[in-house]
Amino acid sequence: MSVAVYIAVMAISTYLVRMIPFAFFRKKIKSRFFRSFLYYIPYAVLSAMTIPAIFYSTGSMATAAVGTAVAVALAYMNLPLIVVALAASGTALLVGFII
């Protein structure tokens, strides 16, 4: 019985999150500020979930910081995502062996 309740609550909450914007925003949003705010929400949420995971994933703040610095530097140079991810992971691993 409890599993069915969990599934129902999850279905209702998921439906509400998707339905509320359609119910309230029937016309195109004309405010430049609000449109730019909505544009950057996915990036902000992704960053808020990813950054803490980066710093707690290695068990050492030093390796995580060096790996993050390498990732930011390579991403700034517009390198492909796979290159950035592999270089950051490899750097964190290498620094972990050195420390």
XYZ file of N, CA and C in Angstrom, residues 1-93:
279
model
N 0.817 -1.197 0.000
C 0.000 0.000 0.000
C 0.860 1.260 0.000
N 1.949 1.250 0.757
C 2.770 2.455 0.875
C 3.491 2.781 -0.437
N 3.838 1.773 -1.201
C 4.510 2.017 -2.471
C 3.564 2.744 -3.427
N 2.297 2.372 -3.432
C 1.317 3.035 -4.285
C 1.133 4.492 -3.876
N 1.158 4.767 -2.589
C 1.044 6.149 -2.107
C 2.262 6.948 -2.542
N 3.448 6.369 -2.428
C 4.662 7.055 -2.855
C 4.612 7.387 -4.345
N 4.174 6.433 -5.139
C 4.086 6.652 -6.580
C 3.055 7.730 -6.903
N 1.926 7.717 -6.204
C 0.893 8.727 -6.440
C 1.380 10.125 -6.069
N 2.055 10.249 -4.937
C 2.574 11.550 -4.515
C 3.626 12.037 -5.508
N 4.483 11.146 -5.968
C 5.500 11.519 -6.939
C 4.858 11.945 -8.263
N 3.844 11.240 -8.697
C 3.167 11.580 -9.947
C 2.471 12.934 -9.842
N 1.814 13.192 -8.728
C 1.114 14.469 -8.544
C 2.111 15.623 -8.479
N 3.179 15.451 -7.722
C 4.156 16.539 -7.608
C 4.848 16.803 -8.940
N 5.140 15.767 -9.692
C 5.763 15.934 -11.000
C 4.805 16.617 -11.964
N 3.542 16.233 -11.917
C 2.541 16.837 -12.787
C 2.344 18.309 -12.443
N 2.299 18.644 -11.162
C 2.102 20.034 -10.759
C 3.245 20.924 -11.220
N 4.466 20.438 -11.103
C 5.618 21.230 -11.523
C 5.556 21.511 -13.024
N 5.059 20.587 -13.791
C 4.981 20.778 -15.236
C 3.723 21.533 -15.659
N 2.664 21.438 -14.870
C 1.393 22.047 -15.244
C 1.300 23.509 -14.835
N 1.881 23.899 -13.725
C 1.734 25.262 -13.204
C 2.229 26.319 -14.197
N 3.389 26.172 -14.827
C 3.783 27.205 -15.801
C 2.794 27.358 -16.958
N 2.222 26.266 -17.425
C 1.253 26.346 -18.514
C -0.031 27.034 -18.066
N -0.406 26.845 -16.806
C -1.638 27.446 -16.301
C -1.486 28.949 -16.087
N -0.327 29.400 -15.665
C -0.151 30.812 -15.329
C 0.405 31.649 -16.475
N 1.173 31.063 -17.353
C 1.815 31.818 -18.425
C 1.256 31.392 -19.780
N 0.086 31.871 -20.108
C -0.536 31.511 -21.377
C -0.004 32.366 -22.525
N 0.382 33.604 -22.228
C 0.907 34.487 -23.256
C 2.434 34.464 -23.193
N 3.059 34.946 -24.239
C 4.509 35.022 -24.267
C 4.985 36.040 -23.232
N 6.040 35.686 -22.521
C 6.601 36.573 -21.507
C 7.393 37.658 -22.227
N 7.034 38.919 -21.973
C 7.657 40.023 -22.702
C 8.746 40.722 -21.905
N 8.795 40.512 -20.627
C 9.799 41.165 -19.796
C 11.181 40.583 -20.096
N 12.099 41.447 -20.514
C 13.456 40.974 -20.824
C 14.135 40.434 -19.580
N 13.906 41.099 -18.439
C 14.528 40.648 -17.192
C 14.035 39.258 -16.819
N 12.729 39.049 -16.849
C 12.166 37.759 -16.450
C 12.564 36.660 -17.433
N 12.604 36.993 -18.726
C 13.023 35.998 -19.716
C 14.479 35.605 -19.521
N 15.346 36.581 -19.246
C 16.752 36.242 -19.015
C 16.911 35.476 -17.709
N 16.096 35.810 -16.711
C 16.105 35.069 -15.449
C 15.744 33.605 -15.687
N 14.687 33.362 -16.446
C 14.274 31.994 -16.741
C 15.287 31.263 -17.620
N 15.993 32.002 -18.455
C 17.000 31.387 -19.327
C 18.148 30.790 -18.511
N 18.552 31.486 -17.450
C 19.715 31.046 -16.681
C 19.389 30.099 -15.528
N 18.143 29.831 -15.250
C 17.785 28.930 -14.153
C 18.377 27.527 -14.331
N 18.282 26.894 -15.501
C 18.869 25.546 -15.613
C 20.375 25.513 -15.318
N 21.099 26.539 -15.756
C 22.542 26.587 -15.496
C 22.823 26.767 -14.003
N 22.031 27.601 -13.358
C 22.224 27.832 -11.924
C 21.921 26.578 -11.117
N 20.860 25.881 -11.478
C 20.496 24.654 -10.755
C 21.535 23.567 -10.984
N 21.986 23.426 -12.207
C 23.013 22.430 -12.506
C 24.302 22.729 -11.752
N 24.687 23.992 -11.696
C 25.888 24.375 -10.949
C 25.717 24.116 -9.460
N 24.547 24.439 -8.936
C 24.296 24.237 -7.505
C 24.333 22.758 -7.128
N 24.012 21.881 -8.055
C 24.067 20.452 -7.758
C 25.447 19.867 -8.027
N 26.168 20.411 -9.000
C 27.432 19.826 -9.412
C 28.609 20.262 -8.554
N 28.710 21.537 -8.246
C 29.879 22.053 -7.529
C 30.088 21.361 -6.183
N 29.068 21.220 -5.323
C 29.329 20.485 -4.071
C 29.753 19.035 -4.303
N 29.169 18.399 -5.313
C 29.544 17.011 -5.605
C 30.995 16.910 -6.037
N 31.488 17.914 -6.746
C 32.886 17.912 -7.184
C 33.815 17.934 -5.980
N 33.531 18.816 -5.029
C 34.453 18.993 -3.912
C 34.371 17.883 -2.865
N 33.300 17.101 -2.859
C 33.208 15.995 -1.911
C 33.434 14.635 -2.564
N 33.718 14.586 -3.853
C 33.841 13.303 -4.543
C 35.192 12.640 -4.349
N 36.253 13.415 -4.165
C 37.581 12.814 -4.101
C 38.028 12.491 -2.687
N 37.403 13.096 -1.699
C 37.838 12.879 -0.323
C 38.931 13.834 0.104
N 39.436 14.621 -0.809
C 40.470 15.598 -0.508
C 40.127 16.898 -1.229
N 40.085 17.976 -0.466
C 39.753 19.266 -1.073
C 40.852 19.723 -2.030
N 42.090 19.352 -1.766
C 43.197 19.773 -2.626
C 43.068 19.155 -4.020
N 42.816 17.864 -4.101
C 42.685 17.219 -5.412
C 41.457 17.739 -6.154
N 40.378 17.963 -5.417
C 39.167 18.481 -6.046
C 39.384 19.901 -6.565
N 40.081 20.716 -5.798
C 40.330 22.100 -6.218
C 41.214 22.151 -7.452
N 42.250 21.331 -7.494
C 43.144 21.314 -8.660
C 42.399 20.782 -9.883
N 41.630 19.735 -9.716
C 40.838 19.197 -10.829
C 39.824 20.200 -11.340
N 39.186 20.921 -10.432
C 38.223 21.938 -10.833
C 38.910 23.079 -11.570
N 40.072 23.495 -11.095
C 40.805 24.570 -11.757
C 41.192 24.169 -13.181
N 41.625 22.935 -13.347
C 41.977 22.449 -14.684
C 40.728 22.411 -15.569
N 39.612 21.945 -15.020
C 38.372 21.880 -15.791
C 37.912 23.264 -16.224
N 37.972 24.228 -15.323
C 37.552 25.587 -15.661
C 38.472 26.182 -16.723
N 39.772 25.969 -16.580
C 40.723 26.517 -17.554
C 40.508 25.909 -18.935
N 40.319 24.604 -18.999
C 40.123 23.952 -20.296
C 38.769 24.296 -20.910
N 37.749 24.416 -20.061
C 36.431 24.814 -20.568
C 36.466 26.242 -21.089
N 37.253 27.090 -20.449
C 37.396 28.476 -20.912
C 38.044 28.535 -22.292
N 38.874 27.548 -22.583
C 39.517 27.486 -23.902
C 38.637 26.796 -24.947
N 37.374 26.530 -24.597
C 36.375 25.932 -25.493
C 36.765 24.549 -26.007
N 37.404 23.756 -25.167
C 37.730 22.386 -25.541
C 36.486 21.506 -25.393
N 36.445 20.367 -26.062
C 35.285 19.481 -25.957
C 35.101 18.961 -24.524
N 33.856 18.646 -24.203
C 33.509 18.206 -22.853
C 34.290 16.966 -22.430
N 34.477 16.021 -23.328
C 35.197 14.798 -22.976
C 36.648 15.105 -22.624
N 37.264 16.047 -23.318
C 38.644 16.432 -23.016
C 38.715 17.086 -21.643
N 37.774 17.983 -21.369
C 37.744 18.670 -20.077
C 37.545 17.667 -18.947
N 36.585 16.759 -19.108
C 36.287 15.789 -18.054
C 37.460 14.843 -17.812
N 38.050 14.338 -18.879
C 39.174 13.411 -18.708
C 40.403 14.101 -18.127
N 40.683 15.320 -18.569
C 41.840 16.042 -18.046
C 41.645 16.399 -16.571
N 40.443 16.828 -16.202
C 40.184 17.165 -14.801
C 40.264 15.925 -13.916
N 39.689 14.827 -14.375
C 39.746 13.582 -13.600
C 41.173 13.069 -13.486
N 41.894 13.102 -14.596
C 43.289 12.654 -14.572
C 44.161 13.517 -13.687
N 43.941 14.821 -13.718
C 44.708 15.724 -12.864
C 44.414 15.471 -11.391
N 43.140 15.294 -11.062
C 42.779 15.011 -9.672
C 43.399 13.687 -9.214
N 43.403 12.691 -10.082
C 44.018 11.404 -9.758
C 45.523 11.551 -9.565
